[in-house]
């Protein structure tokens, strides 16, 4: 694996920590409503928006692009019985996913934008805070369109002001331009207010579990969590000038 990939070394360390830290697992439950080993903005409310998009019945396949250790996919599988597929560049994350969810699953180490799948393979594809890792988002969305079955759904969580610079409007965003290039009409929901509230919960949860992090020798991770939430210590009007978050739903045409 190319260790020059964005945040690669940091994520290998992150998923080693997440696999064993009780403090971090408790933090995730308090901050996000469920422990999916989050390092971002995907709380339980956001993940539950995916459930109505998953068809009922047998032989349903879901792919998560940038799946981490698979806990979000495991939750979706528990709710729907679907076969789950995960792609991530972190060997540590994929090894954990394979051990946690060995049934009706396929977890692969690979790089977003390079890994390919068969045409018309998936009913639902998700990408929660992972599209930023694509070297060419237009190319990745072309792949996703091809991988989806006719009538299949792509669901993404997309943040600006963090890895991706804040653009003035949705239409100016990198992902909006990539969707238009691929003739993929979408529904877009601006959830910046909810994300601001989430960051406040995340900060409070970190403070609550400070002693537990210290006991495990994870003070540096605690400090990282505080730094990640510093942006929400300002009034919302100021926050939204620098940060915005969207949930995006795309349905592939039947023909």
PDB file of C-alpha atoms in Angstrom:
ATOM      1  CA  UNK A   1       0.000   0.000   0.000  1.00  0.00           C
ATOM      2  CA  UNK A   2       1.224   3.505  -0.844  1.00  0.00           C
ATOM      3  CA  UNK A   3       1.859   5.128   2.529  1.00  0.00           C
ATOM      4  CA  UNK A   4       1.795   8.585   0.889  1.00  0.00           C
ATOM      5  CA  UNK A   5      -1.995   8.330   0.563  1.00  0.00           C
ATOM      6  CA  UNK A   6      -3.988  11.000   2.407  1.00  0.00           C
ATOM      7  CA  UNK A   7      -3.891  10.352   6.187  1.00  0.00           C
ATOM      8  CA  UNK A   8      -2.797   6.724   5.616  1.00  0.00           C
ATOM      9  CA  UNK A   9      -0.406   6.419   8.576  1.00  0.00           C
ATOM     10  CA  UNK A  10      -2.785   8.281  10.870  1.00  0.00           C
ATOM     11  CA  UNK A  11      -5.687   5.985   9.973  1.00  0.00           C
ATOM     12  CA  UNK A  12      -3.674   2.823  10.512  1.00  0.00           C
ATOM     13  CA  UNK A  13      -2.953   4.101  14.026  1.00  0.00           C
ATOM     14  CA  UNK A  14      -6.548   5.242  14.481  1.00  0.00           C
ATOM     15  CA  UNK A  15      -8.035   1.837  13.698  1.00  0.00           C
ATOM     16  CA  UNK A  16      -5.555   0.075  15.994  1.00  0.00           C
ATOM     17  CA  UNK A  17      -6.713   2.383  18.775  1.00  0.00           C
ATOM     18  CA  UNK A  18     -10.416   2.066  17.932  1.00  0.00           C
ATOM     19  CA  UNK A  19     -10.279  -1.734  18.044  1.00  0.00           C
ATOM     20  CA  UNK A  20      -9.190  -1.849  21.681  1.00  0.00           C
ATOM     21  CA  UNK A  21     -10.054   1.417  23.443  1.00  0.00           C
ATOM     22  CA  UNK A  22     -13.072   1.234  25.731  1.00  0.00           C
ATOM     23  CA  UNK A  23     -12.806   4.987  26.288  1.00  0.00           C
ATOM     24  CA  UNK A  24     -13.111   5.704  22.569  1.00  0.00           C
ATOM     25  CA  UNK A  25     -15.994   3.267  22.149  1.00  0.00           C
ATOM     26  CA  UNK A  26     -17.884   4.953  25.009  1.00  0.00           C
ATOM     27  CA  UNK A  27     -17.073   8.359  23.541  1.00  0.00           C
ATOM     28  CA  UNK A  28     -18.550   7.318  20.178  1.00  0.00           C
ATOM     29  CA  UNK A  29     -21.773   6.103  21.772  1.00  0.00           C
ATOM     30  CA  UNK A  30     -22.209   9.375  23.673  1.00  0.00           C
ATOM     31  CA  UNK A  31     -21.218  11.640  20.778  1.00  0.00           C
ATOM     32  CA  UNK A  32     -22.856   9.844  17.848  1.00  0.00           C
ATOM     33  CA  UNK A  33     -25.547   7.616  19.380  1.00  0.00           C
ATOM     34  CA  UNK A  34     -23.743   4.425  18.312  1.00  0.00           C
ATOM     35  CA  UNK A  35     -20.144   3.226  18.165  1.00  0.00           C
ATOM     36  CA  UNK A  36     -19.222   3.029  14.486  1.00  0.00           C
ATOM     37  CA  UNK A  37     -15.592   4.053  15.289  1.00  0.00           C
ATOM     38  CA  UNK A  38     -16.357   7.468  13.823  1.00  0.00           C
ATOM     39  CA  UNK A  39     -13.655   9.910  12.907  1.00  0.00           C
ATOM     40  CA  UNK A  40     -15.960  12.463  11.384  1.00  0.00           C
ATOM     41  CA  UNK A  41     -19.591  13.495  11.344  1.00  0.00           C
ATOM     42  CA  UNK A  42     -21.675  10.341  10.818  1.00  0.00           C
ATOM     43  CA  UNK A  43     -24.015  10.036  13.762  1.00  0.00           C
ATOM     44  CA  UNK A  44     -26.802   7.488  14.107  1.00  0.00           C
ATOM     45  CA  UNK A  45     -29.442   9.884  12.751  1.00  0.00           C
ATOM     46  CA  UNK A  46     -27.503  10.310   9.506  1.00  0.00           C
ATOM     47  CA  UNK A  47     -26.922   6.568   9.089  1.00  0.00           C
ATOM     48  CA  UNK A  48     -30.607   5.871   9.709  1.00  0.00           C
ATOM     49  CA  UNK A  49     -31.413   7.973   6.632  1.00  0.00           C
ATOM     50  CA  UNK A  50     -29.914   5.126   4.587  1.00  0.00           C
ATOM     51  CA  UNK A  51     -32.324   2.470   5.849  1.00  0.00           C
ATOM     52  CA  UNK A  52     -35.412   3.499   3.800  1.00  0.00           C
ATOM     53  CA  UNK A  53     -33.253   3.430   0.663  1.00  0.00           C
ATOM     54  CA  UNK A  54     -32.350  -0.264   1.046  1.00  0.00           C
ATOM     55  CA  UNK A  55     -34.740  -2.558  -0.858  1.00  0.00           C
ATOM     56  CA  UNK A  56     -36.533  -5.280   1.046  1.00  0.00           C
ATOM     57  CA  UNK A  57     -36.046  -8.891   0.070  1.00  0.00           C
ATOM     58  CA  UNK A  58     -33.223 -11.318  -0.554  1.00  0.00           C
ATOM     59  CA  UNK A  59     -29.989 -10.873  -2.481  1.00  0.00           C
ATOM     60  CA  UNK A  60     -29.568  -7.193  -1.560  1.00  0.00           C
ATOM     61  CA  UNK A  61     -26.005  -5.914  -1.805  1.00  0.00           C
ATOM     62  CA  UNK A  62     -24.598  -2.772  -0.158  1.00  0.00           C
ATOM     63  CA  UNK A  63     -21.129  -1.324  -0.807  1.00  0.00           C
ATOM     64  CA  UNK A  64     -19.509   1.219   1.510  1.00  0.00           C
ATOM     65  CA  UNK A  65     -16.693   3.160  -0.172  1.00  0.00           C
ATOM     66  CA  UNK A  66     -14.225   3.876   2.625  1.00  0.00           C
ATOM     67  CA  UNK A  67     -15.812   1.482   5.100  1.00  0.00           C
ATOM     68  CA  UNK A  68     -13.308   1.748   7.943  1.00  0.00           C
ATOM     69  CA  UNK A  69     -13.744  -1.199  10.290  1.00  0.00           C
ATOM     70  CA  UNK A  70     -17.189  -2.003   8.917  1.00  0.00           C
ATOM     71  CA  UNK A  71     -19.294  -1.118  11.951  1.00  0.00           C
ATOM     72  CA  UNK A  72     -21.689   1.077   9.979  1.00  0.00           C
ATOM     73  CA  UNK A  73     -22.172  -1.718   7.438  1.00  0.00           C
ATOM     74  CA  UNK A  74     -22.701  -4.180  10.268  1.00  0.00           C
ATOM     75  CA  UNK A  75     -25.484  -1.975  11.603  1.00  0.00           C
ATOM     76  CA  UNK A  76     -27.146  -1.772   8.178  1.00  0.00           C
ATOM     77  CA  UNK A  77     -26.853  -5.528   7.767  1.00  0.00           C
ATOM     78  CA  UNK A  78     -28.447  -6.139  11.174  1.00  0.00           C
ATOM     79  CA  UNK A  79     -31.388  -3.934  10.218  1.00  0.00           C
ATOM     80  CA  UNK A  80     -31.921  -5.326   6.697  1.00  0.00           C
ATOM     81  CA  UNK A  81     -30.194  -8.700   6.283  1.00  0.00           C
ATOM     82  CA  UNK A  82     -28.244  -7.418   3.271  1.00  0.00           C
ATOM     83  CA  UNK A  83     -24.953  -8.755   1.982  1.00  0.00           C
ATOM     84  CA  UNK A  84     -22.346  -6.104   2.828  1.00  0.00           C
ATOM     85  CA  UNK A  85     -19.242  -5.103   0.870  1.00  0.00           C
ATOM     86  CA  UNK A  86     -16.569  -2.768   2.211  1.00  0.00           C
ATOM     87  CA  UNK A  87     -13.558  -1.049   0.657  1.00  0.00           C
ATOM     88  CA  UNK A  88     -10.848   0.751   2.618  1.00  0.00           C
ATOM     89  CA  UNK A  89      -7.132   1.405   2.259  1.00  0.00           C
ATOM     90  CA  UNK A  90      -6.424   0.608   5.924  1.00  0.00           C
ATOM     91  CA  UNK A  91      -5.274  -2.971   6.460  1.00  0.00           C
ATOM     92  CA  UNK A  92      -5.986  -2.635  10.186  1.00  0.00           C
ATOM     93  CA  UNK A  93      -9.543  -1.492   9.501  1.00  0.00           C
ATOM     94  CA  UNK A  94     -10.283  -4.297   7.039  1.00  0.00           C
ATOM     95  CA  UNK A  95      -8.861  -6.977   9.324  1.00  0.00           C
ATOM     96  CA  UNK A  96     -11.170  -5.761  12.095  1.00  0.00           C
ATOM     97  CA  UNK A  97     -14.156  -5.673   9.728  1.00  0.00           C
ATOM     98  CA  UNK A  98     -13.532  -9.241   8.605  1.00  0.00           C
ATOM     99  CA  UNK A  99     -13.356 -10.451  12.198  1.00  0.00           C
ATOM    100  CA  UNK A 100     -16.450  -8.536  13.355  1.00  0.00           C
ATOM    101  CA  UNK A 101     -18.705  -9.333  10.371  1.00  0.00           C
ATOM    102  CA  UNK A 102     -17.669 -12.648   8.796  1.00  0.00           C
ATOM    103  CA  UNK A 103     -21.112 -13.635   7.451  1.00  0.00           C
ATOM    104  CA  UNK A 104     -22.559 -12.394   4.155  1.00  0.00           C
ATOM    105  CA  UNK A 105     -19.724  -9.952   3.717  1.00  0.00           C
ATOM    106  CA  UNK A 106     -16.771  -9.053   1.524  1.00  0.00           C
ATOM    107  CA  UNK A 107     -14.197  -6.592   2.853  1.00  0.00           C
ATOM    108  CA  UNK A 108     -11.296  -5.620   0.632  1.00  0.00           C
ATOM    109  CA  UNK A 109      -8.191  -3.495   1.015  1.00  0.00           C
ATOM    110  CA  UNK A 110      -8.003  -1.042  -1.856  1.00  0.00           C
ATOM    111  CA  UNK A 111      -7.641   2.561  -2.899  1.00  0.00           C
ATOM    112  CA  UNK A 112     -10.636   4.700  -3.780  1.00  0.00           C
ATOM    113  CA  UNK A 113     -10.530   5.515  -7.470  1.00  0.00           C
ATOM    114  CA  UNK A 114      -8.347   2.513  -8.277  1.00  0.00           C
ATOM    115  CA  UNK A 115     -10.418  -0.420  -7.050  1.00  0.00           C
ATOM    116  CA  UNK A 116     -13.073  -1.629  -9.491  1.00  0.00           C
ATOM    117  CA  UNK A 117     -16.237  -3.729  -9.143  1.00  0.00           C
ATOM    118  CA  UNK A 118     -18.535  -5.389 -11.720  1.00  0.00           C
ATOM    119  CA  UNK A 119     -21.242  -3.403 -13.466  1.00  0.00           C
ATOM    120  CA  UNK A 120     -24.739  -3.427 -11.917  1.00  0.00           C
ATOM    121  CA  UNK A 121     -23.481  -5.114  -8.743  1.00  0.00           C
ATOM    122  CA  UNK A 122     -25.010  -3.106  -5.899  1.00  0.00           C
ATOM    123  CA  UNK A 123     -28.451  -1.979  -4.765  1.00  0.00           C
ATOM    124  CA  UNK A 124     -27.013   0.726  -2.507  1.00  0.00           C
ATOM    125  CA  UNK A 125     -23.591   2.392  -2.369  1.00  0.00           C
ATOM    126  CA  UNK A 126     -22.602   4.653   0.509  1.00  0.00           C
ATOM    127  CA  UNK A 127     -19.706   7.044   1.037  1.00  0.00           C
ATOM    128  CA  UNK A 128     -19.715   8.805   4.399  1.00  0.00           C
ATOM    129  CA  UNK A 129     -16.959  11.424   4.513  1.00  0.00           C
ATOM    130  CA  UNK A 130     -14.756   9.459   2.132  1.00  0.00           C
ATOM    131  CA  UNK A 131     -15.233  11.059  -1.295  1.00  0.00           C
ATOM    132  CA  UNK A 132     -12.429  13.486  -0.409  1.00  0.00           C
ATOM    133  CA  UNK A 133      -9.947  10.611  -0.752  1.00  0.00           C
ATOM    134  CA  UNK A 134     -10.683  10.204  -4.467  1.00  0.00           C
ATOM    135  CA  UNK A 135      -7.921  11.696  -6.641  1.00  0.00           C
ATOM    136  CA  UNK A 136     -10.614  12.388  -9.259  1.00  0.00           C
ATOM    137  CA  UNK A 137     -14.169  12.664  -7.904  1.00  0.00           C
ATOM    138  CA  UNK A 138     -15.685  12.766 -11.370  1.00  0.00           C
ATOM    139  CA  UNK A 139     -14.043   9.444 -12.213  1.00  0.00           C
ATOM    140  CA  UNK A 140     -15.145   7.890  -8.918  1.00  0.00           C
ATOM    141  CA  UNK A 141     -18.771   8.910  -9.454  1.00  0.00           C
ATOM    142  CA  UNK A 142     -18.579   7.456 -12.970  1.00  0.00           C
ATOM    143  CA  UNK A 143     -17.475   4.174 -11.380  1.00  0.00           C
ATOM    144  CA  UNK A 144     -20.228   4.320  -8.754  1.00  0.00           C
ATOM    145  CA  UNK A 145     -22.841   4.944 -11.445  1.00  0.00           C
ATOM    146  CA  UNK A 146     -21.602   1.886 -13.312  1.00  0.00           C
ATOM    147  CA  UNK A 147     -21.491  -0.302 -10.182  1.00  0.00           C
ATOM    148  CA  UNK A 148     -25.088   0.481  -9.212  1.00  0.00           C
ATOM    149  CA  UNK A 149     -27.925  -1.664 -10.442  1.00  0.00           C
ATOM    150  CA  UNK A 150     -30.585   0.192 -12.474  1.00  0.00           C
ATOM    151  CA  UNK A 151     -32.727   1.937  -9.872  1.00  0.00           C
ATOM    152  CA  UNK A 152     -29.951   1.619  -7.299  1.00  0.00           C
ATOM    153  CA  UNK A 153     -29.160   4.398  -4.851  1.00  0.00           C
ATOM    154  CA  UNK A 154     -25.977   6.240  -3.921  1.00  0.00           C
ATOM    155  CA  UNK A 155     -25.942   7.977  -0.517  1.00  0.00           C
ATOM    156  CA  UNK A 156     -23.135  10.263   0.653  1.00  0.00           C
ATOM    157  CA  UNK A 157     -22.216  12.496   3.546  1.00  0.00           C
ATOM    158  CA  UNK A 158     -20.103  15.413   2.331  1.00  0.00           C
ATOM    159  CA  UNK A 159     -18.430  18.114   4.420  1.00  0.00           C
ATOM    160  CA  UNK A 160     -16.755  21.329   3.322  1.00  0.00           C
ATOM    161  CA  UNK A 161     -14.442  23.447   5.446  1.00  0.00           C
ATOM    162  CA  UNK A 162     -12.375  20.501   6.681  1.00  0.00           C
ATOM    163  CA  UNK A 163     -10.485  18.454   4.077  1.00  0.00           C
ATOM    164  CA  UNK A 164     -12.353  20.164   1.220  1.00  0.00           C
ATOM    165  CA  UNK A 165     -12.438  23.997   1.201  1.00  0.00           C
ATOM    166  CA  UNK A 166     -15.814  25.699   1.772  1.00  0.00           C
ATOM    167  CA  UNK A 167     -17.435  26.822  -1.492  1.00  0.00           C
ATOM    168  CA  UNK A 168     -20.041  29.614  -1.689  1.00  0.00           C
ATOM    169  CA  UNK A 169     -22.965  27.376  -2.721  1.00  0.00           C
ATOM    170  CA  UNK A 170     -23.802  23.722  -3.325  1.00  0.00           C
ATOM    171  CA  UNK A 171     -23.619  24.255  -7.092  1.00  0.00           C
ATOM    172  CA  UNK A 172     -20.012  25.419  -6.727  1.00  0.00           C
ATOM    173  CA  UNK A 173     -18.918  22.301  -4.855  1.00  0.00           C
ATOM    174  CA  UNK A 174     -16.612  19.680  -6.341  1.00  0.00           C
ATOM    175  CA  UNK A 175     -19.182  16.948  -5.850  1.00  0.00           C
ATOM    176  CA  UNK A 176     -22.021  18.921  -7.464  1.00  0.00           C
ATOM    177  CA  UNK A 177     -19.874  19.476 -10.547  1.00  0.00           C
ATOM    178  CA  UNK A 178     -18.900  15.785 -10.632  1.00  0.00           C
ATOM    179  CA  UNK A 179     -22.545  14.711 -10.354  1.00  0.00           C
ATOM    180  CA  UNK A 180     -23.552  17.029 -13.201  1.00  0.00           C
ATOM    181  CA  UNK A 181     -20.703  15.715 -15.359  1.00  0.00           C
ATOM    182  CA  UNK A 182     -22.022  12.170 -14.854  1.00  0.00           C
ATOM    183  CA  UNK A 183     -25.684  13.122 -15.470  1.00  0.00           C
ATOM    184  CA  UNK A 184     -26.627  12.106 -11.940  1.00  0.00           C
ATOM    185  CA  UNK A 185     -29.501  14.204 -10.579  1.00  0.00           C
ATOM    186  CA  UNK A 186     -29.637  14.237  -6.803  1.00  0.00           C
ATOM    187  CA  UNK A 187     -31.515  15.275  -3.715  1.00  0.00           C
ATOM    188  CA  UNK A 188     -29.413  17.440  -1.415  1.00  0.00           C
ATOM    189  CA  UNK A 189     -30.051  18.221   2.237  1.00  0.00           C
ATOM    190  CA  UNK A 190     -28.051  20.894   4.024  1.00  0.00           C
ATOM    191  CA  UNK A 191     -27.574  19.598   7.569  1.00  0.00           C
ATOM    192  CA  UNK A 192     -25.109  22.215   8.775  1.00  0.00           C
ATOM    193  CA  UNK A 193     -27.200  23.120  11.871  1.00  0.00           C
ATOM    194  CA  UNK A 194     -27.430  19.465  12.908  1.00  0.00           C
ATOM    195  CA  UNK A 195     -23.679  19.074  12.363  1.00  0.00           C
ATOM    196  CA  UNK A 196     -22.947  22.093  14.552  1.00  0.00           C
ATOM    197  CA  UNK A 197     -25.010  20.490  17.345  1.00  0.00           C
ATOM    198  CA  UNK A 198     -23.220  17.179  16.756  1.00  0.00           C
ATOM    199  CA  UNK A 199     -19.816  18.830  17.161  1.00  0.00           C
ATOM    200  CA  UNK A 200     -20.941  20.289  20.474  1.00  0.00           C
ATOM    201  CA  UNK A 201     -22.022  16.807  21.634  1.00  0.00           C
ATOM    202  CA  UNK A 202     -18.726  15.414  20.407  1.00  0.00           C
ATOM    203  CA  UNK A 203     -16.794  17.997  22.418  1.00  0.00           C
ATOM    204  CA  UNK A 204     -18.822  17.346  25.560  1.00  0.00           C
ATOM    205  CA  UNK A 205     -18.367  13.592  25.164  1.00  0.00           C
ATOM    206  CA  UNK A 206     -14.605  14.035  24.898  1.00  0.00           C
ATOM    207  CA  UNK A 207     -14.561  16.116  28.082  1.00  0.00           C
ATOM    208  CA  UNK A 208     -16.721  13.529  29.843  1.00  0.00           C
ATOM    209  CA  UNK A 209     -14.310  10.707  28.993  1.00  0.00           C
ATOM    210  CA  UNK A 210     -11.055  12.609  29.510  1.00  0.00           C
ATOM    211  CA  UNK A 211     -10.076  10.544  32.556  1.00  0.00           C
ATOM    212  CA  UNK A 212     -10.794   7.271  30.748  1.00  0.00           C
ATOM    213  CA  UNK A 213      -8.620   8.325  27.814  1.00  0.00           C
ATOM    214  CA  UNK A 214      -5.841   9.253  30.248  1.00  0.00           C
ATOM    215  CA  UNK A 215      -6.098   5.891  32.022  1.00  0.00           C
ATOM    216  CA  UNK A 216      -5.570   4.135  28.691  1.00  0.00           C
ATOM    217  CA  UNK A 217      -2.631   6.376  27.826  1.00  0.00           C
ATOM    218  CA  UNK A 218      -4.579   8.025  25.012  1.00  0.00           C
ATOM    219  CA  UNK A 219      -4.176  11.675  25.955  1.00  0.00           C
ATOM    220  CA  UNK A 220      -3.081  12.540  22.408  1.00  0.00           C
ATOM    221  CA  UNK A 221      -6.317  11.133  20.986  1.00  0.00           C
ATOM    222  CA  UNK A 222      -8.314  13.109  23.546  1.00  0.00           C
ATOM    223  CA  UNK A 223      -6.503  16.278  22.506  1.00  0.00           C
ATOM    224  CA  UNK A 224      -7.227  15.480  18.869  1.00  0.00           C
ATOM    225  CA  UNK A 225     -10.944  15.190  19.611  1.00  0.00           C
ATOM    226  CA  UNK A 226     -10.907  18.575  21.295  1.00  0.00           C
ATOM    227  CA  UNK A 227      -9.073  20.151  18.365  1.00  0.00           C
ATOM    228  CA  UNK A 228     -11.578  18.623  15.904  1.00  0.00           C
ATOM    229  CA  UNK A 229     -14.446  20.325  17.753  1.00  0.00           C
ATOM    230  CA  UNK A 230     -12.827  23.701  18.348  1.00  0.00           C
ATOM    231  CA  UNK A 231     -14.662  25.050  15.287  1.00  0.00           C
ATOM    232  CA  UNK A 232     -18.006  24.665  17.109  1.00  0.00           C
ATOM    233  CA  UNK A 233     -17.029  26.851  20.068  1.00  0.00           C
ATOM    234  CA  UNK A 234     -18.010  29.944  18.060  1.00  0.00           C
ATOM    235  CA  UNK A 235     -21.607  31.094  17.394  1.00  0.00           C
ATOM    236  CA  UNK A 236     -23.420  29.176  14.646  1.00  0.00           C
ATOM    237  CA  UNK A 237     -23.540  32.235  12.367  1.00  0.00           C
ATOM    238  CA  UNK A 238     -19.746  32.310  12.386  1.00  0.00           C
ATOM    239  CA  UNK A 239     -19.407  28.516  12.123  1.00  0.00           C
ATOM    240  CA  UNK A 240     -21.533  28.257   8.973  1.00  0.00           C
ATOM    241  CA  UNK A 241     -19.376  30.780   7.182  1.00  0.00           C
ATOM    242  CA  UNK A 242     -16.533  28.254   7.278  1.00  0.00           C
ATOM    243  CA  UNK A 243     -18.286  24.858   7.413  1.00  0.00           C
ATOM    244  CA  UNK A 244     -21.173  23.234   5.569  1.00  0.00           C
ATOM    245  CA  UNK A 245     -22.444  19.654   5.432  1.00  0.00           C
ATOM    246  CA  UNK A 246     -24.689  17.905   2.930  1.00  0.00           C
ATOM    247  CA  UNK A 247     -26.438  14.562   2.733  1.00  0.00           C
ATOM    248  CA  UNK A 248     -26.789  13.524  -0.901  1.00  0.00           C
ATOM    249  CA  UNK A 249     -29.069  10.907  -2.441  1.00  0.00           C
ATOM    250  CA  UNK A 250     -28.715   9.807  -6.079  1.00  0.00           C
ATOM    251  CA  UNK A 251     -30.926   7.244  -7.813  1.00  0.00           C
ATOM    252  CA  UNK A 252     -29.593   5.599 -10.948  1.00  0.00           C
ATOM    253  CA  UNK A 253     -32.123   5.644 -13.788  1.00  0.00           C
ATOM    254  CA  UNK A 254     -33.827   2.364 -14.608  1.00  0.00           C
ATOM    255  CA  UNK A 255     -32.722   2.625 -18.228  1.00  0.00           C
TER     256      UNK A 255
END
